[in-house]
Coordinates of C-alpha atoms in Angstrom, one line a residue:
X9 CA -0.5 23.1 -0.1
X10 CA -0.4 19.1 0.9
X11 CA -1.4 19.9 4.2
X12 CA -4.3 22.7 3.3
X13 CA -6.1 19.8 1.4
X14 CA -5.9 17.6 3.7
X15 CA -7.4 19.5 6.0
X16 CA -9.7 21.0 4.0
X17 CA -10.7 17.1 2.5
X18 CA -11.0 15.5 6.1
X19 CA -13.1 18.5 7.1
X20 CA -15.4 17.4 4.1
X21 CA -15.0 13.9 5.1
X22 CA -16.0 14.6 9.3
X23 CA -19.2 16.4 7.6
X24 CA -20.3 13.3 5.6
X25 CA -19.8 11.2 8.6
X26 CA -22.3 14.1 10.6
X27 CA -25.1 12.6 8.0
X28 CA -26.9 9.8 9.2
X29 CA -26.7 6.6 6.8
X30 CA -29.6 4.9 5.2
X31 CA -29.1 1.9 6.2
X32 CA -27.1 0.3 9.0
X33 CA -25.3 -2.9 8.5
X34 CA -27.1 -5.8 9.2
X35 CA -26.1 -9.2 7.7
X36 CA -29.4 -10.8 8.7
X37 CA -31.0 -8.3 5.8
X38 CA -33.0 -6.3 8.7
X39 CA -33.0 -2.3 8.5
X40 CA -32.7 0.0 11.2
X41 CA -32.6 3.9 11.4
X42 CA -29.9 5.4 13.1
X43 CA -29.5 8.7 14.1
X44 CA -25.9 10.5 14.8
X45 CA -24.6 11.3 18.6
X46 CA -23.7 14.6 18.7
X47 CA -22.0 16.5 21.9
X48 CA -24.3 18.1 23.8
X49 CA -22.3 20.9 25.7
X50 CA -21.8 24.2 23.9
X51 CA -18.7 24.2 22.0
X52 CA -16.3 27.3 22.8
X53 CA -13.0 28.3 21.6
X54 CA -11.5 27.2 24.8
X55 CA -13.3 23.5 24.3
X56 CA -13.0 20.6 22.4
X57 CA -15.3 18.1 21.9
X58 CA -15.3 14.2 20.8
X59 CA -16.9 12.8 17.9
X60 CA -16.9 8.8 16.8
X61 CA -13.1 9.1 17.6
X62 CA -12.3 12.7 16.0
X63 CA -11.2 16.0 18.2
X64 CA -11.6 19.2 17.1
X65 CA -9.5 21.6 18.2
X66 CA -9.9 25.4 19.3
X67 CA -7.9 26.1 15.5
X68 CA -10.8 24.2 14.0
X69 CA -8.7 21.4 12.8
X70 CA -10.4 17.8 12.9
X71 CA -7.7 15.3 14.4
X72 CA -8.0 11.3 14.9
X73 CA -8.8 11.1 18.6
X74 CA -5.8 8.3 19.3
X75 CA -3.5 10.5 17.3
X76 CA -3.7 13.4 19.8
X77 CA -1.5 13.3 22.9
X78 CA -4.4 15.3 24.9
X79 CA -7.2 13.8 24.7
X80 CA -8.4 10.7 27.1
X81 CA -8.6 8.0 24.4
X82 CA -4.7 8.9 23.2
X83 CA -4.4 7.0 27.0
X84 CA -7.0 4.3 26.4
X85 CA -5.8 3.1 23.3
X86 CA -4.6 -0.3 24.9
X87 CA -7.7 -0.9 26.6
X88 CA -10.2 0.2 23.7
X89 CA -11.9 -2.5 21.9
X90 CA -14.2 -3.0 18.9
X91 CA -17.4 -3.4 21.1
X92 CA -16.8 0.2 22.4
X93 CA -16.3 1.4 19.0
X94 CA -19.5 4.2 18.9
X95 CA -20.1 3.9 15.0
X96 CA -23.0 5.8 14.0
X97 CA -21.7 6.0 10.0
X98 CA -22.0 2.3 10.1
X99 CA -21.3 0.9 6.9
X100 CA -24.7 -0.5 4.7
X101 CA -25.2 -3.7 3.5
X102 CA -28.8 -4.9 1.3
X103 CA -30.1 -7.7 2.9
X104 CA -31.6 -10.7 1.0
X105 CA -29.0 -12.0 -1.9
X106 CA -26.4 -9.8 -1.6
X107 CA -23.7 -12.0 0.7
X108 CA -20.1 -11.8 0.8
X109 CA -18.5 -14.5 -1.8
X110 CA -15.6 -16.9 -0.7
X111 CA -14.9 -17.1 -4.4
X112 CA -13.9 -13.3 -4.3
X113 CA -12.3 -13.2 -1.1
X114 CA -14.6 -10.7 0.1
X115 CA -15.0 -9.1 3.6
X116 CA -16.8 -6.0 4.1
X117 CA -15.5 -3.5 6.6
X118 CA -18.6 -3.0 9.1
X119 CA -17.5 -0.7 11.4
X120 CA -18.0 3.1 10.8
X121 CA -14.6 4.6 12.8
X122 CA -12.6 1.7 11.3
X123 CA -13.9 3.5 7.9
X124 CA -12.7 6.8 8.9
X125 CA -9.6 6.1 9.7
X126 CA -8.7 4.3 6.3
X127 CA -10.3 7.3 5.0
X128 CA -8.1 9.4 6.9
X129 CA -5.2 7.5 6.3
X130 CA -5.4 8.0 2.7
X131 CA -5.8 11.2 2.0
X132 CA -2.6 11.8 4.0
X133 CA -0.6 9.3 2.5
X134 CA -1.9 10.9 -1.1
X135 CA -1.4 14.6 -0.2
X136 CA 1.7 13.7 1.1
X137 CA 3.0 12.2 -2.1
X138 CA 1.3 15.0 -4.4
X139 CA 4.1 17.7 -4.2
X140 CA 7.1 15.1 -3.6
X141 CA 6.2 13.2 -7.1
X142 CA 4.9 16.5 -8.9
X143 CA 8.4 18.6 -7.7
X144 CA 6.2 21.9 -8.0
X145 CA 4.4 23.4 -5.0
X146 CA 0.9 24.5 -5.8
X147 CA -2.2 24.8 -4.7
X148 CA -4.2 21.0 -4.3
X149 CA -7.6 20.4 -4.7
X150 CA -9.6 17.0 -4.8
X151 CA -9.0 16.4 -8.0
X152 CA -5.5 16.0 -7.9
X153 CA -5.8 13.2 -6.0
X154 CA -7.1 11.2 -8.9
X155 CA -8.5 8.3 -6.5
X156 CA -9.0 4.7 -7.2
X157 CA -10.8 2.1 -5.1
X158 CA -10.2 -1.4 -5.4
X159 CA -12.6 -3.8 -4.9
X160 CA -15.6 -1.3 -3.2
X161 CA -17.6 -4.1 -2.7
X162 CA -21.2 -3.0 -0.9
X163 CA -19.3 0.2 -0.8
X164 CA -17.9 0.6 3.1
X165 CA -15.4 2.8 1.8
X166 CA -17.0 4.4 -0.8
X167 CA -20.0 6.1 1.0
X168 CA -17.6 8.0 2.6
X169 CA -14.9 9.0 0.1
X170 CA -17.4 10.2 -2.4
X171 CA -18.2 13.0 -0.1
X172 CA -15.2 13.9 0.9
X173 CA -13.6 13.6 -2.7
X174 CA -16.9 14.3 -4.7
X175 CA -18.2 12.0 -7.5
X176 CA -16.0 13.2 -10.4
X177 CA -12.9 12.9 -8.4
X178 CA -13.2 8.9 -7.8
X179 CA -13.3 6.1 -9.7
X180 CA -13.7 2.0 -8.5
X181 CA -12.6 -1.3 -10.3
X182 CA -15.0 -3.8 -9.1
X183 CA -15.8 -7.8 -10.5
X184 CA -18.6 -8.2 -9.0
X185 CA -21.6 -7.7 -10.8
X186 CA -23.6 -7.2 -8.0
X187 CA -21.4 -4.5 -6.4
X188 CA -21.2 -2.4 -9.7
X189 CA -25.1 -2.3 -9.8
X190 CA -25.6 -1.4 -6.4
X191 CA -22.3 1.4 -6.6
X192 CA -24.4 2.9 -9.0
X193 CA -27.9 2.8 -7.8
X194 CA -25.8 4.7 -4.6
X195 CA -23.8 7.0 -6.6
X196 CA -25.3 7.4 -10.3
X197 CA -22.3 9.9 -11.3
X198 CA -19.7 7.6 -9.9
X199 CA -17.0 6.0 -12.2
X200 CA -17.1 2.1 -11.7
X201 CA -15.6 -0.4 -14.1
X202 CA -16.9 -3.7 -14.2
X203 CA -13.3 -5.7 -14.1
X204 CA -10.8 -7.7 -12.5
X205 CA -8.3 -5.7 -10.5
X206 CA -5.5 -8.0 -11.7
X207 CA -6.2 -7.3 -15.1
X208 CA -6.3 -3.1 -14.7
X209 CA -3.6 -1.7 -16.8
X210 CA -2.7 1.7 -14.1
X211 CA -0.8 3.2 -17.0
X212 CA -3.8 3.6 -19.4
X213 CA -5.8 4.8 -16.1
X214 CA -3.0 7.4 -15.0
X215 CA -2.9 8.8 -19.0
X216 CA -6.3 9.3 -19.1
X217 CA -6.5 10.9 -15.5
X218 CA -3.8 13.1 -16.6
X219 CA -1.3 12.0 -13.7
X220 CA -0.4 9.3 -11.3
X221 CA -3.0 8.0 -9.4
X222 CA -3.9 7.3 -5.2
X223 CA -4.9 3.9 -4.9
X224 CA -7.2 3.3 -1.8
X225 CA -9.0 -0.5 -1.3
X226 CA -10.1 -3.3 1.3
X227 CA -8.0 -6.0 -0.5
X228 CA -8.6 -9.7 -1.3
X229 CA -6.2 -11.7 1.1
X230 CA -5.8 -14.3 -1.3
X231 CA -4.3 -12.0 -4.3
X232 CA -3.1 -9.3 -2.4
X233 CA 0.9 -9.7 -3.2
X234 CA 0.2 -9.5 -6.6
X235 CA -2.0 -6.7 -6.3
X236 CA 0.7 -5.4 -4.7
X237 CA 3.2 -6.1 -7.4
X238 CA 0.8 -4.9 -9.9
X239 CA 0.9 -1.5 -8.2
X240 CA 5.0 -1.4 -8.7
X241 CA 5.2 -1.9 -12.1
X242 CA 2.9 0.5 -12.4
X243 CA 5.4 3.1 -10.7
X244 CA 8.2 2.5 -13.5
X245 CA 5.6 4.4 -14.8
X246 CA 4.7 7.1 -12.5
X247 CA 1.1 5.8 -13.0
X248 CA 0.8 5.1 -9.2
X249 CA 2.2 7.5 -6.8
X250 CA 0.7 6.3 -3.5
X251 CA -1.6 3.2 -2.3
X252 CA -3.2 2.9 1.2
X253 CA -4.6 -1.0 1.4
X254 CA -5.8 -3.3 4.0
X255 CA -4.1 -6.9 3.9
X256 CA -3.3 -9.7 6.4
X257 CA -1.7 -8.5 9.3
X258 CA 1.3 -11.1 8.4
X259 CA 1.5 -9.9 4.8
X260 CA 1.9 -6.5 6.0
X261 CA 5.1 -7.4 8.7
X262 CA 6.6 -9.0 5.4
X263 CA 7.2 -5.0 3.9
X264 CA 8.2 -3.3 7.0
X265 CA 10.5 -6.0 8.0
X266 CA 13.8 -5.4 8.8
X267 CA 16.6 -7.5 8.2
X268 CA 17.8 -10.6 9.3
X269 CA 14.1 -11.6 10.6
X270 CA 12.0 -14.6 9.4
X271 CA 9.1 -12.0 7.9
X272 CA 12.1 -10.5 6.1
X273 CA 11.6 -11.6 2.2
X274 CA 10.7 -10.9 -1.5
X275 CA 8.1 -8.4 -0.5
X276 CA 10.5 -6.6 1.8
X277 CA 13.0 -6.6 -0.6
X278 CA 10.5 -5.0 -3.6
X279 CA 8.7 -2.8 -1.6
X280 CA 11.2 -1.1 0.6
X281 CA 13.7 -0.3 -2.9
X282 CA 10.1 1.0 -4.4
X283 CA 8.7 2.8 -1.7
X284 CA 7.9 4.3 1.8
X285 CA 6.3 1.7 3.6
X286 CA 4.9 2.0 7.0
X287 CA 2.0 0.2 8.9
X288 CA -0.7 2.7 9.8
X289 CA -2.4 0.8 12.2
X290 CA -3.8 -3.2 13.3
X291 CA -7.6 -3.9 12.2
X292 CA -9.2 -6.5 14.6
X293 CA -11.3 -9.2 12.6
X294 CA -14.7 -8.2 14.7
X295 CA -14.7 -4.7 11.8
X296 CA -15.5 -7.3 9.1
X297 CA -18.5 -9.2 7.8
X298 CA -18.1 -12.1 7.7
X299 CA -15.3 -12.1 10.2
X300 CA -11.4 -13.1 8.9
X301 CA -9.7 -15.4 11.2
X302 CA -7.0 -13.9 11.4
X303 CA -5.5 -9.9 12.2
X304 CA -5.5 -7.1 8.6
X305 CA -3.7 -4.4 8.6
X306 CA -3.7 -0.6 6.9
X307 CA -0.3 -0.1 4.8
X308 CA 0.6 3.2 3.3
X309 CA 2.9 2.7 0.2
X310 CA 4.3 6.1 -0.9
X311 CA 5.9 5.5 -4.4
X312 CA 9.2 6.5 -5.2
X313 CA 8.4 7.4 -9.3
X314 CA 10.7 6.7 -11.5
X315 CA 13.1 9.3 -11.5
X316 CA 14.2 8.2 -7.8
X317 CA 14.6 4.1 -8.4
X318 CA 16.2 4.4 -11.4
X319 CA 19.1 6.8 -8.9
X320 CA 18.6 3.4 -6.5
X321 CA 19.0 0.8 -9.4
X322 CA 21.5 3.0 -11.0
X323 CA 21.4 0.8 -14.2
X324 CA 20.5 -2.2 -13.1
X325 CA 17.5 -4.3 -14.9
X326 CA 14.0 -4.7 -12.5
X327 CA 13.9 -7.8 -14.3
X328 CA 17.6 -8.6 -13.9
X329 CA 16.7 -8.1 -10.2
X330 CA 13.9 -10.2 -10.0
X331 CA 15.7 -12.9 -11.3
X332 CA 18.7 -12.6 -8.0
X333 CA 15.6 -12.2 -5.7
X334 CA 13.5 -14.6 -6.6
X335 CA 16.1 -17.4 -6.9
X336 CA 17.6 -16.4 -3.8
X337 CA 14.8 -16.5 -1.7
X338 CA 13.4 -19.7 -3.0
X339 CA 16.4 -21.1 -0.6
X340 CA 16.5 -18.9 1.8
X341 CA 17.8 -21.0 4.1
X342 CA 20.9 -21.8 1.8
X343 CA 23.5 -19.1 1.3
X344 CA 23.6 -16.5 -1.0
X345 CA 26.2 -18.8 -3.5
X346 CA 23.7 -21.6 -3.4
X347 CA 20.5 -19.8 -4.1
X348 CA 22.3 -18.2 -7.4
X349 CA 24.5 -21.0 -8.6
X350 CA 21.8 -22.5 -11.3
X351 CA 20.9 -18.7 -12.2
X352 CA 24.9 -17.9 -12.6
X353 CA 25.4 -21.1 -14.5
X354 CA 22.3 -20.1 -17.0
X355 CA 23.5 -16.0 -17.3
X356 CA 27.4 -17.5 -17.9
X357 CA 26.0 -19.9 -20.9
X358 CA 27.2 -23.5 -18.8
X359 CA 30.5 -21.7 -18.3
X360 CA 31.6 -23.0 -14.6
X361 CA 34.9 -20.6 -14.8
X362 CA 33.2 -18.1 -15.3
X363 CA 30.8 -18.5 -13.0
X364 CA 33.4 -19.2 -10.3
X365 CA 35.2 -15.9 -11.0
X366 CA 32.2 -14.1 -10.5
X367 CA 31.9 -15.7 -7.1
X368 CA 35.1 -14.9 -5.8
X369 CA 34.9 -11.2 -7.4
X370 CA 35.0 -8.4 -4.4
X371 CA 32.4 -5.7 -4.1
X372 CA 31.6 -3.3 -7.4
X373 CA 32.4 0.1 -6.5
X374 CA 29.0 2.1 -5.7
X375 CA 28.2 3.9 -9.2
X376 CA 28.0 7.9 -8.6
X377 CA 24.4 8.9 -7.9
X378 CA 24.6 6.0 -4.6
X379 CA 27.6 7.6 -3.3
X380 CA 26.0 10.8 -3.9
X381 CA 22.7 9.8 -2.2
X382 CA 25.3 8.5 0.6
X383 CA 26.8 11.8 0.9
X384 CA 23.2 13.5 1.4
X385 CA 22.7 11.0 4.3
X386 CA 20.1 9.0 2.4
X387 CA 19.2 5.9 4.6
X388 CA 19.0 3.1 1.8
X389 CA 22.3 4.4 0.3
X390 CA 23.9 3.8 3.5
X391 CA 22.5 0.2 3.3
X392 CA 23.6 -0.6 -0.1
X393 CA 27.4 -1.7 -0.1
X394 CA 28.2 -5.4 -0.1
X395 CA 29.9 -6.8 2.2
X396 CA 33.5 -9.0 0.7
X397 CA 31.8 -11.9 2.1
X398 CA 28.2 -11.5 0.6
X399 CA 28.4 -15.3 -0.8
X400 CA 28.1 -16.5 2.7
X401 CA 25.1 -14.5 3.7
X402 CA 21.9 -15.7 3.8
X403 CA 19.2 -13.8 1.7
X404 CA 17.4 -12.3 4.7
X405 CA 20.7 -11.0 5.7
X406 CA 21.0 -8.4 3.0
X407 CA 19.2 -5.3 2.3
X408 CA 17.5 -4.3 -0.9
X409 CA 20.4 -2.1 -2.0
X410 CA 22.8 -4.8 -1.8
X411 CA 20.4 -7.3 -3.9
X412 CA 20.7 -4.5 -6.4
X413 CA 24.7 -4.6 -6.3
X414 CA 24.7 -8.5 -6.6
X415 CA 22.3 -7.7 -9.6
X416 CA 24.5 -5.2 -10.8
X417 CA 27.6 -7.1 -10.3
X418 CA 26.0 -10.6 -12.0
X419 CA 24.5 -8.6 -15.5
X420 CA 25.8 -5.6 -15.4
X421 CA 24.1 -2.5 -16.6
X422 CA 24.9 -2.2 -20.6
X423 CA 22.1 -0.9 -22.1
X424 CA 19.5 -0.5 -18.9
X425 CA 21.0 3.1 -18.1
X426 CA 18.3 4.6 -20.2
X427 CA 16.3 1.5 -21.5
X428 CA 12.5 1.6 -20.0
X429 CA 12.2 -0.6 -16.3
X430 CA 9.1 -2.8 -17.4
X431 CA 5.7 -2.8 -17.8
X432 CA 5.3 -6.3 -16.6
X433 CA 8.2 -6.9 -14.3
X434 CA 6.4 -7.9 -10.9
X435 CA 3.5 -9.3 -11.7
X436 CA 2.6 -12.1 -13.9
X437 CA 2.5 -12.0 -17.2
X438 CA -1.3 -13.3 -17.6
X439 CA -2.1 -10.1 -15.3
X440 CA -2.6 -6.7 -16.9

């Protein structure tokens, strides 16, 4: 299933990395030839042998070099760095006019192992997501995957997903005109839409994909949270099961982080009630042209789909919710009473008594499908009680399940049982 395509995709993707590219990067606008560095003992089944960072194993199965407790460069890892990086799929770039824009934010990933591993990275994250949003175990082909690149650019990314996906099972969103012409001079068949990725409306993409889609992109430091919070609206929808993005390295901390840390905020809060988050690995700025000045990061987002956060909401409003975060957080280091006291006074019509009551009102109990979820030993259930003194908590001190019982306990949940969460919750409304 899951892990039969995944295998059977990164098989497809280590043979398109065999190819030699036509061009190699080279910002000056100069070409040079390369020619692949293959092994040049005689493979056995009792061998295996090294290639740009992949092992392949007497089973035949193709694993990430660092990811493989045998090999010598699971023990170099500290000590590697981007000058010993051997990348013969080295990333193409058309000299002359074609330079990165400020305007768009753009860095292009230059390093061909750096590519491979985002690769990697996200066809796991989407087979892994495939059966859990789907709830029916099947065979998986490409197709399934139903793949979207933001932001290709010169196409780092591309060059190597279309031959591990094929043509017909990717599409890109692009805004630069340049990129879309040279995208398709590459790859005529290729599906690339001419638009800005804050204005792509996932839901429309999903319906006429025929399911939710696996987002993949080098993103735009400078709009990457609401990227980002594009991408969970669109899972109210079950439009976007899984996203595997590069972003700065600080942005990235921000949705891992735990509680009661300084990184701890909004985005933790959002992201970790919407998803499985984890940080697949640090990208050095040396990969890039022109070179960030500051540390990316690979995240892999695995959506929960709707039927899952509405059991974590239980009733309570995304937009309802927004409202506690947000205003909470813009003081964050007032208390919790502070941060809501103008937002209380505005849900309670001016009505100070009321407002007070609901200060000094103890914990809601948890509504059935928590304590359920609690009973199956479900980690963010655990989390999700309030504590009697919540009102004197800071905001970083509280998990997202207990921003969704203060949410719960300042609106309610008439009417939001069964009401739809939002098409535009998240991100703003001029987006989309």
């Amino acid at each position: 299933m899951a892990s039969s395509v995944y295998s059977m995709m990164l098989s497809l993707l280590i043979c398109s990395l065999l190819s030699p590219p036509a061009h190699s990067f080279q910002p000056t606008g100069s070409i040079i030839h390369n020619k692949p560095r293959l092994a040049t003992h005689q493979f056995t089944n009792h061998d295996a042998f090294s290639l740009h960072g992949w092992v392949q194993g007497s089973d035949g199965e193709w694993v990430w070099e660092e990811d493989d407790p045998t090999s010598a460069a699971a023990t170099l890892t500290s000590t590697l760095t981007p000058e010993s990086i051997d990348a013969t799929a080295t990333p193409s770039l058309p000299g002359g006019s074609f330079k990165p824009k400020q305007s768009l934010g753009q860095n292009f990933l230059r390093d061909g192992n750096t590519v491979a591993k985002i690769v990697k990275a996200f066809v796991k994250d989407a087979t892994e997501t495939l059966d859990q949003n789907s709830g029916v175990e099947r065979d998986l082909t490409q197709s399934d995957l139903r793949a979207v690149e933001l932001g290709p650019g010169a196409g780092a990314l591309t060059d190597s997903l279309v031959p591990a996906l094929g043509s017909n099972n990717l599409q890109c969103i692009e805004i630069d005109p340049r990129s879309v012409e040279l995208l398709g001079e590459k790859h005529p068949n290729l599906r690339v839409s001419h638009l800005d990725v804050l204005q792509a409306d996932y839901t429309s993409i999903a319906d006429e994909e025929g399911g939710p889609l696996s987002i993949i992109g080098n993103l735009p430091y400078y709009i990457t949270s609401q990227i980002l919070f594009a991408l969970a609206d669109a899972s109210h929808t079950n439009a976007v099961r899984s996203a595997t993005v590069t972003m700065q390295w600080e942005v990235g901390k921000r949705i891992v982080a735990p509680t009661r840390c300084k990184d701890y905020g909004i985005l933790s809060v959002v992201f970790q009630l919407y998803a499985d988050c984890k940080i697949h690995f640090k990208i050095p700025p040396t990969v890039f042209y022109p070179q960030p000045k500051v540390d990316s990061a690979l995240i892999g987002l695995h959506f929960l789909g709707p039927g899952q956060l509405r059991r974590r909401l239980a009733g309570v409003s995304p937009s309802n919710l927004r409202s506690v975060v947000t205003a909470t957080f813009q003081q964050r280091r007032k208390t919790v009473r502070n941060g809501l006291k103008q937002l209380a006074l505005t849900v309670y019509e001016g009505d100070k008594e009321r407002v007070q009551q609901f200060f000094e009102s103890e914990p809601l109990p948890l509504p059935q499908s928590v304590q359920d979820a609690i009973d199956a030993g479900d980690e963010f259930a655990l989390a999700q009680q309030l504590p009697s003194d919540w009102i004197k908590k800071r905001p970083e001190e509280l998990t997202s399940g207990q921003f969704v019982e203060i949410t719960r306990l300042l609106y309610g949940t008439a009417g939001a049982e069964e009401g739809p969460l939002g098409r535009k919750v998240w991100r703003k409304l001029k987006h989309g």
